[in-house]
């Protein structure tokens, strides 16, 4: 039953009774639990589970955190985020898409990621207000951003805007963030060769087109400068190789790394900041920010063991005992 998965002592990382914050697995499990707490807060709300019947508090209290604020969406009134406090650290977490009555509005926000308009939505505006407020209150070194799926996209956008607007780098963990591309629905293994061909062809076309149409223009220079500002930020991006929604991050960073190693750093700088949709919007003369999912630097945390496509996007995989993952750091401008 779904409600069984709401119970921390049945489904959560209850085995972590001796937390080691220097252990990456412990950090990942705890931060994933805090994001899970946001999902359960909303389910407690709609199922009228209050007081001793509420199931959400156990997901953060087990690790010594306390809930400071709940974040409500102005449009559908759902809880989409939470602010947790431990000592002098502040953690801001955002949930992803939920089933039930939240689904319709959540899916509209997912579509806004596709069109690169998430930052225009009231949910993001509310999130951004809270992030700025908590940075002022706790200091930039003590604020962490977390999110899963749609929530990871909101957190990533907030992190980017803090850099663009205030040159502030926030520690971040993004679980299964969406990487929007035309080939994302092709399976990891079955269509691997086809995906590589399509990917390399699209890189060639958009880079060539951008050089011919925009290189030297004021807008292109500004875009390049903004992208370079992100270079010092290395958010933790947690992906599963079988997850169609986020697995392309691995190919994206590997492709850029190979270009740099082969002496094509200038080409990599262009390819890394332009998506196909972004390129065509520029061609048509429409205003378009740097796509949400594109970053010059990151620490990729990758689960390579296949557990099936349906489970690959689930949050619970990140707190499984004996979690096995590969960690790779990428930085496009370190060469």
mmCIF file of N, CA and C in Angstrom, residues 35 46 48 187:
data_model
loop_
_atom_site.group_PDB
_atom_site.id
_atom_site.type_symbol
_atom_site.label_atom_id
_atom_site.label_comp_id
_atom_site.label_asym_id
_atom_site.label_seq_id
_atom_site.Cartn_x
_atom_site.Cartn_y
_atom_site.Cartn_z
ATOM 1 N N UNK A 35 13.762 15.319 1.412
ATOM 2 C CA UNK A 35 12.882 15.567 0.264
ATOM 3 C C UNK A 35 11.622 14.708 0.381
ATOM 4 N N UNK A 46 -3.575 16.267 2.786
ATOM 5 C CA UNK A 46 -4.789 15.900 2.056
ATOM 6 C C UNK A 46 -5.515 14.710 2.668
ATOM 7 N N UNK A 48 -5.674 14.377 5.966
ATOM 8 C CA UNK A 48 -6.087 14.861 7.286
ATOM 9 C C UNK A 48 -5.388 14.092 8.413
ATOM 10 N N UNK A 187 15.642 4.205 -24.925
ATOM 11 C CA UNK A 187 16.249 3.446 -23.835
ATOM 12 C C UNK A 187 17.757 3.565 -23.813
#
